[in-house]
Coordinates of C-alpha atoms and ligand atoms in Angstrom, one line a residue:
M113 CA -52.6 -65.8 1.5
S114 CA -54.3 -68.2 3.8
F115 CA -54.4 -68.0 7.6
D116 CA -55.2 -70.4 10.5
Y117 CA -57.8 -68.0 11.7
D118 CA -59.7 -64.9 10.6
L119 CA -59.1 -63.4 14.0
F120 CA -56.7 -64.1 16.9
V121 CA -57.6 -62.4 20.1
I122 CA -55.0 -62.0 22.9
G123 CA -56.6 -61.7 26.3
G124 CA -59.9 -63.2 27.6
G125 CA -61.2 -60.3 29.6
S126 CA -64.3 -58.1 29.1
G127 CA -63.2 -56.6 25.7
G128 CA -61.5 -59.8 24.2
V129 CA -64.2 -62.2 25.0
R130 CA -66.9 -60.0 23.7
A131 CA -65.1 -59.4 20.4
A132 CA -64.2 -63.0 19.9
R133 CA -67.7 -64.3 20.6
V134 CA -69.5 -61.7 18.4
A135 CA -67.0 -62.2 15.6
A136 CA -67.4 -66.0 15.7
G137 CA -71.0 -66.2 16.7
E138 CA -72.6 -63.4 14.5
T139 CA -70.3 -63.3 11.4
G140 CA -69.1 -67.0 11.2
A141 CA -65.5 -65.9 11.5
K142 CA -62.9 -68.5 12.5
V143 CA -61.6 -67.2 15.8
A144 CA -59.1 -68.2 18.4
L145 CA -58.3 -66.5 21.8
A146 CA -55.4 -66.9 24.2
E147 CA -55.8 -66.2 27.9
E148 CA -52.8 -66.6 30.2
D149 CA -54.6 -66.4 33.5
R150 CA -58.3 -66.7 34.1
Y151 CA -61.2 -66.1 31.7
G152 CA -63.2 -63.1 32.5
G153 CA -60.2 -60.9 33.1
T154 CA -59.9 -58.0 35.6
C155 CA -63.5 -57.2 35.8
V156 CA -64.8 -60.6 36.6
I157 CA -61.8 -62.1 38.5
R158 CA -60.2 -59.1 40.3
G159 CA -62.2 -56.0 39.6
C160 CA -65.8 -54.8 39.3
V161 CA -67.5 -58.1 40.2
P162 CA -65.6 -59.2 43.4
K163 CA -65.4 -55.6 44.4
K164 CA -69.2 -55.0 44.1
L165 CA -69.8 -58.2 46.2
M166 CA -67.5 -56.8 48.9
V167 CA -69.4 -53.4 48.8
F168 CA -72.7 -55.4 49.3
A169 CA -71.0 -57.3 52.2
S170 CA -69.8 -54.1 53.8
E171 CA -73.0 -52.2 53.6
F172 CA -74.9 -54.5 56.0
S173 CA -73.1 -53.1 58.9
G174 CA -74.8 -49.7 58.5
M175 CA -78.1 -51.2 58.0
V176 CA -78.4 -52.7 61.4
G177 CA -78.4 -49.3 63.1
D178 CA -81.0 -48.0 60.7
A179 CA -83.2 -51.1 61.2
Q180 CA -83.0 -50.6 65.0
A181 CA -84.1 -47.0 64.5
F182 CA -87.1 -48.3 62.5
G183 CA -88.1 -50.4 65.4
W184 CA -86.3 -53.7 64.7
D185 CA -85.0 -55.5 67.7
I186 CA -81.8 -56.8 66.1
Q187 CA -78.1 -56.6 67.2
P188 CA -75.1 -56.4 64.9
G189 CA -73.2 -59.6 64.7
A190 CA -69.6 -60.3 63.6
F191 CA -68.6 -60.4 60.0
N192 CA -67.2 -63.8 59.0
W193 CA -64.5 -63.3 56.3
D194 CA -64.0 -67.1 55.7
T195 CA -67.7 -67.5 55.0
F196 CA -67.8 -64.6 52.7
H197 CA -64.5 -65.5 51.0
G198 CA -65.6 -69.1 50.4
K199 CA -68.7 -68.0 48.6
L200 CA -66.7 -65.3 46.6
V201 CA -64.3 -67.9 45.3
A202 CA -67.1 -70.2 44.3
E203 CA -68.9 -67.4 42.5
L204 CA -65.8 -66.3 40.6
D205 CA -65.2 -70.0 39.6
R206 CA -68.8 -70.1 38.3
L207 CA -68.4 -66.9 36.3
E208 CA -65.1 -68.0 34.9
G209 CA -66.9 -71.1 33.7
V210 CA -69.6 -69.0 32.2
Y211 CA -67.0 -67.1 30.1
R212 CA -65.3 -70.2 29.0
N213 CA -68.6 -71.6 27.8
I214 CA -69.5 -68.4 26.0
L215 CA -66.5 -68.8 23.9
K216 CA -67.0 -72.5 23.3
N217 CA -70.6 -72.2 22.4
N218 CA -69.7 -69.6 19.8
G219 CA -67.1 -71.8 18.3
V220 CA -64.1 -69.8 19.5
E221 CA -61.0 -72.0 20.0
S222 CA -59.3 -71.0 23.2
F223 CA -55.6 -71.6 24.4
D224 CA -54.9 -71.3 28.1
Q225 CA -51.5 -69.7 27.6
R226 CA -49.7 -66.5 27.1
A227 CA -49.3 -65.2 23.6
H228 CA -47.2 -62.6 21.9
L229 CA -46.8 -61.3 18.4
V230 CA -44.2 -62.5 15.9
D231 CA -45.2 -60.6 12.9
A232 CA -48.2 -58.7 11.6
H233 CA -50.2 -61.9 11.1
T234 CA -48.5 -64.4 13.5
V235 CA -48.8 -65.0 17.3
E236 CA -46.7 -67.4 19.3
L237 CA -48.1 -69.2 22.3
A238 CA -46.1 -69.9 25.4
D239 CA -45.6 -73.6 24.3
G240 CA -43.9 -72.3 21.2
T241 CA -46.8 -73.1 18.8
R242 CA -47.4 -70.4 16.1
K243 CA -50.8 -69.5 14.7
T244 CA -51.5 -67.1 11.9
A245 CA -54.5 -64.9 11.6
K246 CA -55.8 -62.3 9.1
H247 CA -56.5 -59.9 12.1
I248 CA -55.0 -59.8 15.6
L249 CA -56.8 -58.2 18.4
I250 CA -54.9 -57.2 21.5
A251 CA -57.1 -57.0 24.6
T252 CA -54.5 -57.7 27.3
G253 CA -55.9 -55.1 29.8
G254 CA -53.8 -53.5 32.6
R255 CA -52.3 -54.3 36.0
P256 CA -51.8 -52.4 39.3
V257 CA -48.4 -50.9 39.8
V258 CA -46.8 -49.9 43.1
P259 CA -44.2 -47.1 43.0
E260 CA -40.7 -48.1 44.3
F261 CA -39.7 -46.8 47.7
P262 CA -38.1 -48.4 50.8
G263 CA -40.5 -51.2 51.8
S264 CA -42.8 -51.0 48.9
D265 CA -42.7 -54.8 48.5
L266 CA -44.8 -55.0 51.7
A267 CA -47.8 -53.5 50.0
I268 CA -50.6 -55.5 48.5
T269 CA -52.7 -54.2 45.5
S270 CA -56.3 -54.7 44.5
N271 CA -55.2 -58.1 43.0
E272 CA -54.5 -59.5 46.5
V273 CA -57.1 -57.8 48.6
F274 CA -59.9 -60.2 47.5
H275 CA -57.9 -63.1 48.8
L276 CA -56.6 -62.1 52.3
D277 CA -56.0 -65.0 54.8
K278 CA -58.1 -63.0 57.2
L279 CA -59.7 -59.7 57.5
P280 CA -57.0 -57.4 59.2
D281 CA -57.7 -55.2 62.3
S282 CA -56.3 -52.2 60.5
I283 CA -55.5 -51.2 56.9
L284 CA -53.8 -48.3 55.2
I285 CA -55.0 -47.6 51.6
V286 CA -52.8 -45.4 49.6
G287 CA -54.3 -43.5 46.7
G288 CA -57.1 -41.2 45.9
G289 CA -58.7 -42.7 42.9
Y290 CA -62.0 -44.7 42.7
I291 CA -60.4 -48.0 43.5
A292 CA -58.6 -46.7 46.6
S293 CA -61.7 -44.8 47.8
E294 CA -64.1 -47.8 47.2
F295 CA -61.8 -50.1 49.3
A296 CA -61.6 -47.5 52.0
G297 CA -65.4 -47.7 52.3
I298 CA -65.5 -51.6 52.0
M299 CA -62.8 -52.2 54.7
N300 CA -64.4 -49.6 57.0
G301 CA -67.8 -51.1 56.5
L302 CA -66.5 -54.6 57.3
G303 CA -65.2 -53.3 60.6
V304 CA -61.5 -52.8 59.8
K305 CA -59.9 -49.6 61.2
T306 CA -59.3 -47.8 57.9
T307 CA -56.8 -45.0 57.0
Q308 CA -56.6 -43.6 53.5
F309 CA -53.5 -41.5 52.4
Y310 CA -53.8 -39.4 49.3
R311 CA -51.0 -37.0 48.3
G312 CA -53.4 -34.5 46.5
A313 CA -55.7 -32.0 47.9
Q314 CA -58.9 -34.0 47.4
I315 CA -59.8 -37.6 46.5
L316 CA -61.5 -38.6 43.2
R317 CA -59.5 -36.2 41.0
G318 CA -61.3 -35.4 37.8
F319 CA -64.8 -35.6 39.1
D320 CA -67.0 -32.7 40.1
D321 CA -65.4 -30.8 43.1
E322 CA -68.6 -30.5 45.1
A323 CA -69.5 -34.1 44.7
R324 CA -66.1 -35.5 45.6
G325 CA -65.9 -33.1 48.5
L326 CA -69.2 -34.5 49.9
V327 CA -68.0 -38.1 49.3
C328 CA -64.8 -37.4 51.2
E329 CA -66.7 -35.6 54.1
E330 CA -69.2 -38.6 54.4
M331 CA -66.4 -41.1 54.4
R332 CA -64.8 -39.3 57.3
Q333 CA -68.2 -39.2 59.0
N334 CA -68.3 -42.9 58.6
G335 CA -65.1 -43.3 60.5
I336 CA -62.4 -43.5 57.8
D337 CA -59.3 -41.5 58.5
V338 CA -58.8 -39.8 55.2
R339 CA -55.5 -37.9 55.3
L340 CA -55.1 -35.6 52.3
G341 CA -51.8 -34.2 51.3
T342 CA -50.1 -37.3 52.7
N343 CA -48.0 -39.9 51.2
V344 CA -45.8 -42.8 52.4
L345 CA -42.0 -42.2 52.8
E346 CA -41.0 -45.7 53.9
M347 CA -42.5 -49.0 55.3
T348 CA -40.9 -51.6 57.6
K349 CA -42.1 -54.9 58.9
E350 CA -42.5 -55.0 62.6
G351 CA -43.8 -58.4 63.7
D352 CA -47.2 -58.8 62.1
Q353 CA -47.6 -55.1 61.5
I354 CA -46.1 -52.6 59.0
R355 CA -44.7 -49.4 60.3
V356 CA -45.5 -46.5 57.9
K357 CA -43.5 -43.3 58.0
A358 CA -45.6 -40.6 56.3
T359 CA -44.7 -37.2 54.7
D360 CA -46.9 -35.5 57.3
G361 CA -44.3 -36.5 60.0
T362 CA -46.5 -39.3 61.5
E363 CA -45.6 -42.9 62.0
D364 CA -48.3 -45.6 62.3
R365 CA -48.6 -49.2 62.3
F366 CA -51.1 -51.2 60.1
E367 CA -51.7 -54.8 59.5
V368 CA -52.1 -54.4 55.8
V369 CA -51.1 -51.6 53.4
M370 CA -52.9 -51.6 50.1
Y371 CA -51.6 -49.5 47.2
A372 CA -54.1 -48.2 44.5
T373 CA -52.1 -45.4 43.1
G374 CA -52.1 -46.4 39.4
R375 CA -52.4 -49.0 36.8
A376 CA -50.2 -49.8 33.7
P377 CA -51.3 -51.3 30.4
N378 CA -50.2 -54.9 29.8
A379 CA -48.3 -54.1 26.5
D380 CA -44.7 -55.1 27.5
N381 CA -43.1 -58.2 26.0
L382 CA -45.8 -58.6 23.3
G383 CA -43.3 -57.9 20.5
L384 CA -45.0 -54.7 19.6
E385 CA -41.9 -52.5 19.1
A386 CA -40.3 -54.7 16.4
L387 CA -43.5 -54.6 14.5
G388 CA -43.8 -50.9 14.6
V389 CA -47.0 -50.7 16.8
E390 CA -46.9 -47.3 18.4
R391 CA -47.0 -47.0 22.2
G392 CA -47.9 -43.9 24.3
R393 CA -46.4 -42.2 27.3
K394 CA -47.8 -44.7 29.8
G395 CA -46.9 -47.6 27.5
E396 CA -50.4 -47.9 26.2
I397 CA -51.1 -49.1 22.7
V398 CA -51.9 -46.1 20.4
V399 CA -54.9 -46.7 18.2
D400 CA -57.2 -44.6 16.0
A401 CA -61.0 -44.2 16.5
Y402 CA -61.6 -47.7 15.0
S403 CA -59.1 -49.3 17.5
Q404 CA -56.6 -49.9 14.6
T405 CA -52.9 -49.7 15.5
A406 CA -50.1 -48.4 13.2
V407 CA -49.9 -52.0 11.7
P408 CA -53.1 -52.4 9.7
S409 CA -53.8 -56.0 10.7
I410 CA -53.3 -55.4 14.4
Y411 CA -56.1 -53.7 16.6
A412 CA -56.2 -53.1 20.3
I413 CA -59.1 -52.5 22.7
G414 CA -59.8 -51.9 26.4
D415 CA -57.5 -51.0 29.1
V416 CA -54.3 -51.7 27.1
T417 CA -55.2 -48.7 25.0
D418 CA -55.8 -46.5 28.1
R419 CA -58.7 -44.6 26.7
V420 CA -61.6 -44.9 29.2
N421 CA -60.7 -47.8 31.5
L422 CA -64.1 -49.3 32.2
T423 CA -65.7 -52.6 31.4
P424 CA -68.6 -51.3 29.3
V425 CA -66.2 -49.2 27.3
A426 CA -63.9 -52.3 26.6
I427 CA -67.0 -54.2 25.5
R428 CA -68.1 -51.3 23.2
E429 CA -64.8 -51.1 21.7
G430 CA -64.8 -54.9 21.0
M431 CA -68.2 -54.6 19.4
A432 CA -67.2 -51.6 17.2
F433 CA -64.1 -53.6 16.2
V434 CA -66.2 -56.5 15.0
E435 CA -68.7 -54.1 13.3
T436 CA -65.8 -52.4 11.5
V437 CA -63.7 -55.3 10.5
F438 CA -66.1 -58.3 10.2
K439 CA -69.4 -56.6 9.3
G440 CA -68.2 -54.1 6.8
N441 CA -69.6 -51.2 8.8
P442 CA -66.9 -48.9 10.0
T443 CA -67.8 -47.8 13.5
P444 CA -65.8 -45.4 15.5
V445 CA -66.0 -45.8 19.3
D446 CA -68.0 -43.0 21.0
H447 CA -66.3 -42.0 24.2
E448 CA -68.6 -39.0 24.9
L449 CA -70.9 -38.8 27.9
I450 CA -70.2 -42.1 29.5
P451 CA -72.1 -42.5 32.7
T452 CA -70.3 -44.1 35.5
A453 CA -70.6 -45.0 39.2
I454 CA -68.1 -44.9 42.0
F455 CA -69.0 -47.4 44.7
T456 CA -67.8 -45.3 47.5
Q457 CA -70.0 -45.1 50.6
P458 CA -71.9 -42.9 49.8
E459 CA -72.1 -43.9 46.2
M460 CA -71.5 -41.4 43.3
G461 CA -73.0 -41.5 39.9
T462 CA -71.8 -39.1 37.3
V463 CA -72.1 -38.3 33.6
G464 CA -70.7 -35.4 31.6
L465 CA -68.7 -32.4 32.7
G466 CA -68.0 -31.4 36.2
E467 CA -68.7 -27.9 37.3
E468 CA -65.2 -26.7 36.9
E469 CA -64.7 -28.2 33.4
A470 CA -68.1 -27.1 32.2
A471 CA -67.6 -23.5 33.4
A472 CA -64.2 -23.4 31.7
Q473 CA -66.0 -24.5 28.5
E474 CA -68.9 -22.0 28.4
P475 CA -71.2 -20.0 30.7
I476 CA -73.3 -22.3 32.9
E477 CA -76.1 -22.4 35.4
V478 CA -75.5 -24.7 38.4
Y479 CA -78.6 -26.4 39.9
A480 CA -77.7 -28.3 43.1
T481 CA -79.3 -29.4 46.3
T482 CA -78.1 -31.3 49.2
F483 CA -80.4 -32.8 51.8
K484 CA -80.8 -35.6 54.3
P485 CA -82.6 -38.5 52.7
M486 CA -85.8 -39.6 54.2
Q487 CA -84.7 -43.1 55.4
K488 CA -81.4 -41.8 57.0
S489 CA -83.1 -38.8 58.5
F490 CA -85.9 -40.8 60.1
A491 CA -83.1 -43.1 61.5
G492 CA -81.4 -40.1 63.0
G493 CA -78.4 -40.2 60.6
T494 CA -76.6 -37.1 59.5
Q495 CA -75.8 -38.4 56.0
R496 CA -76.5 -35.9 53.2
V497 CA -77.0 -36.6 49.5
L498 CA -76.3 -34.3 46.6
M499 CA -78.3 -33.9 43.2
K500 CA -76.5 -31.6 40.8
L501 CA -77.1 -30.5 37.2
L502 CA -74.9 -28.2 35.1
V503 CA -76.7 -26.4 32.3
S504 CA -75.4 -24.6 29.3
K505 CA -76.7 -21.1 29.4
A506 CA -76.6 -20.9 25.6
T507 CA -78.2 -24.2 24.5
R508 CA -80.0 -25.1 27.8
K509 CA -78.5 -28.6 27.4
V510 CA -77.6 -30.5 30.6
L511 CA -73.8 -30.8 30.4
G512 CA -73.3 -32.8 33.5
C513 CA -75.2 -34.6 36.2
H514 CA -73.7 -35.6 39.5
I515 CA -75.3 -37.6 42.2
V516 CA -74.0 -38.6 45.6
A517 CA -76.6 -40.9 47.2
P518 CA -77.3 -44.5 48.0
G519 CA -78.2 -46.1 44.6
A520 CA -76.5 -43.2 42.7
G521 CA -75.1 -45.8 40.1
E522 CA -78.6 -47.0 39.3
M523 CA -79.9 -43.5 39.0
I524 CA -77.1 -42.2 36.7
Q525 CA -77.6 -45.0 34.2
L526 CA -81.1 -43.6 33.5
A527 CA -80.2 -39.9 33.7
G528 CA -77.4 -40.8 31.3
I529 CA -79.9 -41.7 28.6
A530 CA -81.5 -38.3 28.7
I531 CA -78.3 -36.5 28.7
K532 CA -76.8 -38.6 25.9
M533 CA -80.0 -37.7 23.9
G534 CA -79.2 -33.9 24.5
A535 CA -81.9 -33.3 27.1
T536 CA -82.2 -29.6 28.1
K537 CA -83.0 -28.4 31.6
E538 CA -86.5 -27.7 30.4
D539 CA -86.8 -31.4 29.3
F540 CA -85.9 -32.4 33.0
D541 CA -88.4 -29.8 34.2
R542 CA -91.2 -31.1 32.0
T543 CA -90.8 -34.6 33.5
V544 CA -93.1 -35.3 36.4
A545 CA -91.4 -36.2 39.7
V546 CA -91.5 -39.7 41.2
H547 CA -92.4 -39.2 44.8
P548 CA -91.1 -39.8 47.3
V549 CA -87.6 -40.6 46.0
M550 CA -84.4 -38.8 46.2
A551 CA -83.9 -38.5 42.5
E552 CA -87.2 -36.4 42.2
E553 CA -85.0 -33.4 43.0
L554 CA -83.4 -33.8 39.6
V555 CA -86.7 -32.6 38.0
T556 CA -87.8 -30.2 40.7
M557 CA -84.8 -27.8 41.0
R558 CA -86.2 -24.5 39.8
Q559 CA -83.6 -21.9 40.5
P560 CA -79.8 -22.1 39.8
V561 CA -77.7 -21.9 43.0
R562 CA -75.1 -20.0 41.0
T563 CA -73.9 -19.2 37.5
A564 CA -70.3 -19.7 36.4
Ligands
FAD190 C1 -60.4 -53.3 41.5 C2 -61.0 -52.8 40.2 C3 -62.4 -52.4 40.3 C4 -63.0 -52.1 39.0 N1 -64.3 -51.7 39.1 C5 -64.9 -51.3 37.9 C6 -66.3 -51.0 37.9 O1 -66.9 -51.0 39.0 N2 -66.8 -50.7 36.8 C7 -66.1 -50.7 35.5 O2 -66.7 -50.5 34.5 N3 -64.9 -51.0 35.5 C8 -64.2 -51.4 36.7 N4 -62.9 -51.7 36.7 C9 -62.2 -51.7 35.4 C10 -62.3 -53.0 34.5 O3 -62.1 -54.0 35.3 C11 -61.5 -52.8 33.3 O4 -61.7 -51.6 32.6 C12 -61.8 -54.0 32.3 O5 -61.7 -55.2 32.9 C13 -60.9 -53.9 31.0 O6 -61.2 -54.9 30.2 P1 -60.1 -55.5 29.2 O7 -60.8 -56.5 28.3 O8 -59.5 -54.3 28.6 O9 -58.9 -56.1 30.0 P2 -58.9 -57.2 31.2 O10 -60.3 -57.4 31.7 O11 -58.0 -56.8 32.2 O12 -58.6 -58.6 30.5 C14 -57.3 -58.8 30.0 C15 -56.9 -60.2 30.0 O13 -55.9 -60.4 29.1 C16 -55.0 -61.5 29.8 N5 -53.6 -61.3 29.3 C17 -52.8 -60.3 29.4 N6 -51.7 -60.4 28.6 C18 -51.8 -61.6 28.0 C19 -51.0 -62.3 27.1 N7 -49.9 -61.8 26.6 N8 -51.5 -63.5 26.5 C20 -52.7 -64.0 27.0 N9 -53.4 -63.4 27.9 C21 -53.1 -62.2 28.4 C22 -55.1 -61.1 31.3 O14 -54.8 -62.3 32.0 C23 -56.6 -60.8 31.3 O15 -57.4 -61.8 31.6 C24 -62.3 -52.1 37.8 C25 -60.9 -52.4 37.9 C26 -60.3 -52.8 39.1 C27 -58.8 -53.2 39.1

């Protein structure tokens, strides 16, 4: 049977673009890709990239005070949203162009429209055109969802926050995950009066308790009103403000309310059910270790499969798919020991198990230290950082590393290599410290602070 293409990719985000370009560029496969919105997907257009640029923008406010303490005669000025936003839009346009060109230069034919499946080898584009392919890869990502409650339509999500008409005077951010907590830091740093509601007992659920506790404490020190155990009951529009009734009995007004309480996979209306492609509890596409669905010619990668929803993971899954299907080298995706950064202020870098998870698995030693970093301490700041290692008593392997500190994301990338290689506590100890840096504590902690 002959097909129009060897591979048809639905979705031009992190995973889809990588899979399409590697399949076409490295194996000579005939590849097409459909993207209904903008090339680059969530990460480039409305996720990692614009967010990190906003983190950078927001961090300058704290630097002025530090510079003054170091003797600089400078005064804080005002942040100009229009200036920043104009540059942001231009940068995203540039990056979208880069992604389009990557596809073009690798011989991938792209269609700027929505696609859905008709049968195991056929996709239909929004204009009604049908294309056949030997393999179909679904890489449609995910989207933010706002729960339904009175006034919920007044909320914005991470999709809109990058393109506000103006910076608000006040914002309520609802949610306790990394996106909510990062935007609380961003808005606070940009000078917006920031409140964060989270219905649970502590933000950043799923991460090491001590690390997330310190992040929350420091966020409060920075001026964010983090209200734990609190949720929104209803919202009403009052002039240019939104009145928010909360479960803790309070009523406050905010100019903007941003919800970051969850995301859903983009797997609806793709025609999956009729084909027998299995979906999970959250609606995600169920795949095996090779990203293959229940229909052999259909694969799915990235956030639409809701495994580990991070850009480098979607990219890995795309590469493993090409390796498996087009290079004859069956490659399961390795989701173990993924280092990751949370760009809160302070930043958190983490790899492996948290203390609670590690202790539940086996007896461990906990090595941890908190201290005031040199630069902040000299400037008279009260900020503290955390360096923490969790070590298996039986094997001496480092099971988890958690860093709360400026630059923690950069540090954890490197610590992640050692830990992925199976480094023991003694391997860390044998490594000579770099001095004077914060991360030297990772190789100089001699005594466990506790066992568990
Ligand atoms: C605010 C925010 C911050 C983030 N920060 C980080 C971070 O710091 N680090 C990190 O690693 N990850 C981060 N992420 C997560 C990261 O963006 C995602 O994990 C990643 O983008 C997933 O890639 P993907 O290829 O699965 O999907 P996406 O990048 O979402 O791409 C899917 C694409 O498919 C298109 N599409 C959907 N349906 C169709 C259809 N039927 N037909 C045609 N096209 C379709 C969409 O328009 C989209 O362009 C962040 C996410 C958000 C929301």
